[in-house]
mmCIF file of C-alpha atoms in Angstrom:
data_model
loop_
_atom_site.group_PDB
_atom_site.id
_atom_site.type_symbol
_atom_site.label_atom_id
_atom_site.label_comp_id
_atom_site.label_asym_id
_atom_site.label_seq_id
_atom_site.Cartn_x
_atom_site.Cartn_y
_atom_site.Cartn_z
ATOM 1 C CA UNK A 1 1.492 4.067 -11.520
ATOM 2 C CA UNK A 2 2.642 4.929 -7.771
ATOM 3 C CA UNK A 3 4.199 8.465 -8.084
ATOM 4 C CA UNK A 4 0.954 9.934 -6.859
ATOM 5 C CA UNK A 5 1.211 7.506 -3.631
ATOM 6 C CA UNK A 6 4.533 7.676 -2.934
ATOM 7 C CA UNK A 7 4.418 12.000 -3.473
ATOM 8 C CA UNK A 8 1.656 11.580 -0.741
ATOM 9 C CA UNK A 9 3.552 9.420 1.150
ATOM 10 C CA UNK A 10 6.202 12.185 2.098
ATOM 11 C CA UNK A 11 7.272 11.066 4.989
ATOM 12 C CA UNK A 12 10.759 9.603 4.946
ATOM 13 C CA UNK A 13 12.293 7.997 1.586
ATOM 14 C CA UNK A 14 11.662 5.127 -0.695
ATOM 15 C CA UNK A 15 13.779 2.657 -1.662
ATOM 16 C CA UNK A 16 12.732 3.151 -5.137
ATOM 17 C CA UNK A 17 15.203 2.885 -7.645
ATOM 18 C CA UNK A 18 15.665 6.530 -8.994
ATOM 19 C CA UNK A 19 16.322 5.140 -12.748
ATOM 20 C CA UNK A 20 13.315 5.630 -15.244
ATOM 21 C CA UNK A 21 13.240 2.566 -16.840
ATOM 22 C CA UNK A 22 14.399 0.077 -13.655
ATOM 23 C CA UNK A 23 11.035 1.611 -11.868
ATOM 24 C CA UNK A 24 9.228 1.167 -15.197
ATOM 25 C CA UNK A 25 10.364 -3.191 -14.811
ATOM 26 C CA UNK A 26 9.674 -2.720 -11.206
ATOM 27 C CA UNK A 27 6.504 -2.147 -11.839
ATOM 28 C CA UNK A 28 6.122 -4.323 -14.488
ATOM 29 C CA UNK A 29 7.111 -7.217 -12.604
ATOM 30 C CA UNK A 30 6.101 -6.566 -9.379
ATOM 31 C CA UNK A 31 3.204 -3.396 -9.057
ATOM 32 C CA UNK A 32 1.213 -5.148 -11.693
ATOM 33 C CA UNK A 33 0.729 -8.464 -10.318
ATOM 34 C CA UNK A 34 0.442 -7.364 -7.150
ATOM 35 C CA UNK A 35 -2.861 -5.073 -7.887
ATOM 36 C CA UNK A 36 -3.914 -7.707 -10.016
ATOM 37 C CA UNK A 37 -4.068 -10.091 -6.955
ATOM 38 C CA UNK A 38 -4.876 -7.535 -4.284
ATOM 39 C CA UNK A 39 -8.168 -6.114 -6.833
ATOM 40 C CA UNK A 40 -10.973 -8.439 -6.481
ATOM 41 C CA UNK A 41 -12.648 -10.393 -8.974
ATOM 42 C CA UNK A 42 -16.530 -10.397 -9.839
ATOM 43 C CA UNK A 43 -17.521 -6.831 -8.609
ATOM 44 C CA UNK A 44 -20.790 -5.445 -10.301
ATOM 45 C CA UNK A 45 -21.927 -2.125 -11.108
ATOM 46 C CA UNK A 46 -23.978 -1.555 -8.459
ATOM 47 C CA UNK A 47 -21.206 -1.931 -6.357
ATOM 48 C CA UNK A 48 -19.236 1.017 -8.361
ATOM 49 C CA UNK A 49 -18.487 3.360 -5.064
ATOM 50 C CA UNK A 50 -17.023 0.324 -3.394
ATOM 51 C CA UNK A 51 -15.015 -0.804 -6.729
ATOM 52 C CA UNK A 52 -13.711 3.048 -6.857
ATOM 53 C CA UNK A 53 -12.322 3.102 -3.303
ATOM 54 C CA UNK A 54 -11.144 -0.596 -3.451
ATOM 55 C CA UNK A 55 -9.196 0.001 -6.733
ATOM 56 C CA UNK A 56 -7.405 2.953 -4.990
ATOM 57 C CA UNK A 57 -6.964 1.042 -2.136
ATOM 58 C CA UNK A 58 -5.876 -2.313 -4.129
ATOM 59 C CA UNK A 59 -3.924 0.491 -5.294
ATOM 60 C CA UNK A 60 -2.126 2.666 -2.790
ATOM 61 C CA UNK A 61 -1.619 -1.254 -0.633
ATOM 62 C CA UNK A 62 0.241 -2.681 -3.981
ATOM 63 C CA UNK A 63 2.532 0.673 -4.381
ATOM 64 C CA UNK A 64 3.198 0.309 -0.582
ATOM 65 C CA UNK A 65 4.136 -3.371 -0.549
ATOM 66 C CA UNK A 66 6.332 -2.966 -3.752
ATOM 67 C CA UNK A 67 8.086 0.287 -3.097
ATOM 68 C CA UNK A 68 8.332 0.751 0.945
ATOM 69 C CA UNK A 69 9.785 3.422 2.708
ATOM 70 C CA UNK A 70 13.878 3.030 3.782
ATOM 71 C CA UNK A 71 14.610 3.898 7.037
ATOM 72 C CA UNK A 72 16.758 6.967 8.220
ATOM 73 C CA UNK A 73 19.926 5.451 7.035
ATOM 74 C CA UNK A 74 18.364 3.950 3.947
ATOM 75 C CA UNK A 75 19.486 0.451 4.326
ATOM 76 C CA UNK A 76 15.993 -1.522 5.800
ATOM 77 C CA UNK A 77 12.714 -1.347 4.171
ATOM 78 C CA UNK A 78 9.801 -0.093 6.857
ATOM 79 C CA UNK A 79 6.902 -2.518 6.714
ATOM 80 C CA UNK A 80 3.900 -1.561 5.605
ATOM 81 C CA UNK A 81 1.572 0.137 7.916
ATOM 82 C CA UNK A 82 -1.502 -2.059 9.765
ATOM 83 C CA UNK A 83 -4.073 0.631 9.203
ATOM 84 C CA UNK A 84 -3.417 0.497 5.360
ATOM 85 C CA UNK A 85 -4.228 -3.548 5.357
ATOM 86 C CA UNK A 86 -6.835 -2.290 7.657
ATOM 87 C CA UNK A 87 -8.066 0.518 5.477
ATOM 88 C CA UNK A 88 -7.808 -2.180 1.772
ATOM 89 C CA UNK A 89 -9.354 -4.883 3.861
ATOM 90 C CA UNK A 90 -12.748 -2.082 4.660
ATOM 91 C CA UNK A 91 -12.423 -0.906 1.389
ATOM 92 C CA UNK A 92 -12.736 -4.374 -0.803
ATOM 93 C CA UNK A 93 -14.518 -6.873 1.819
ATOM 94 C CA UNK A 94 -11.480 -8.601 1.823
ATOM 95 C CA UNK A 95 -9.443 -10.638 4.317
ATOM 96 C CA UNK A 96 -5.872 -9.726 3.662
ATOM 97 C CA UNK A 97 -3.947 -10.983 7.155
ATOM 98 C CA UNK A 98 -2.866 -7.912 8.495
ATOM 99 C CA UNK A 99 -0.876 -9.709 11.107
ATOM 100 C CA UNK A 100 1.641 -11.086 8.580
ATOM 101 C CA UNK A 101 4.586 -9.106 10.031
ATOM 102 C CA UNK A 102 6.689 -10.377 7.016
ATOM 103 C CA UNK A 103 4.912 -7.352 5.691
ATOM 104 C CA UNK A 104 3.058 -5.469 7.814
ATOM 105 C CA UNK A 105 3.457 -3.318 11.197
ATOM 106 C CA UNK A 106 2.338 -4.414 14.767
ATOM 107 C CA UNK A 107 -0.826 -2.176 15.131
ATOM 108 C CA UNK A 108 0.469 -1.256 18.857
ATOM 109 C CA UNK A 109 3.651 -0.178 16.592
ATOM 110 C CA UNK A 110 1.907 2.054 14.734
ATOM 111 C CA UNK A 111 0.140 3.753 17.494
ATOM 112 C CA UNK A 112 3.260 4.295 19.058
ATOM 113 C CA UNK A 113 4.501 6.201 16.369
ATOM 114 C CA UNK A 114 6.700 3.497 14.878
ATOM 115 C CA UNK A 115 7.641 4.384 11.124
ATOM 116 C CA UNK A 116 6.372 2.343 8.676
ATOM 117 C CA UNK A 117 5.047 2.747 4.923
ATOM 118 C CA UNK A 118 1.937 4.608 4.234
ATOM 119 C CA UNK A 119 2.042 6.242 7.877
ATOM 120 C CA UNK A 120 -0.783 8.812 8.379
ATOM 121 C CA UNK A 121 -3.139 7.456 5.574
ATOM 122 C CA UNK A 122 -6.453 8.454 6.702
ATOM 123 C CA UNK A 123 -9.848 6.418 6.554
ATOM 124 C CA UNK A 124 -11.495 7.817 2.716
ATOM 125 C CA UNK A 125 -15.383 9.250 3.648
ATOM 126 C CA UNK A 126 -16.124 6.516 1.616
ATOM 127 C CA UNK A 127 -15.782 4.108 3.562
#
C-alpha cells in the first residue's frame, strides 16, 4: 500500500522492515487502521475531488506515520513533516494537531531544512 510513497519519498531511508511478509503485518496492523482513522467518514459524491485528494492524503500521512524515515545512522525515526499534517488537514477539512511533536516536526524545523518524513511534498493543484 505505501511503496509508491515511500519510492517518492527518496530522500534518506526508511525504517521499514525489508522482509515481505513482516511489511505485509506492518501494514496490517498498523497502515490499515491508521487510514481508516485518518479517512473521514460521511463524504458525498459531490464532494468526489475533495474525497480523491483526501484519500491520497489520508494516504501518503498514514504511510508516513507508520513507516518514517531513519536518520543518517539509521537508529532514530525522523518525525513526520508539519507541511504533510498541513497538506492532510487542507485536503480533508480536518483538524489533525499538527503541533503534536510526538509525531510531527516544528514547522520553523522544517523551514530550516531539518529532515523529517515526507520532506519536499508539494501542495496537489487540487487543493
Amino acid at each position: 500500500m505505501c511503496h509508491d510513497v515511500l519510492v517518492r519519498d527518496s530522500d534518506g531511508q526508511h525504517c521499514a522492515p525489508s522482509e515481505l511478509s513482516i511489511l505485509q503485518q506492518l501494514e496490517a496492523v498498523v497502515l490499515v487502521p491508521n487510514y481508516n482513522r485518518l479517512m473521514p467518514s460521511g463524504r458525498t459524491f459531490l464532494n468526489f475531488f475533495n474525497n480523491a485528494n483526501c484519500a491520497a492524503a489520508a494516504k501518503r500521512l498514514a504511510c508516513w506515520i507508520s513507516i518514517q524515515r531513519c536518520d543518517e545512522d539509521g537508529d532514530n525515526r525522523l518525525r513526520v513533516c508539519y507541511s504533510a499534517c498541513e497538506l492532510y488537514n487542507t485536503a480533508c477539512g480536518a483538524g489533525l494537531d499538527c503541533s503534536d511533536q510526538t509525531l510531527f516536526s516544528k514547522r520553523e524545523e522544517e523551514e530550516k531544512g531539518v529532515p523529517c518524513t515526507g520532506y519536499g511534498e508539494k501542495k496537489s493543484s487540487w487543493i
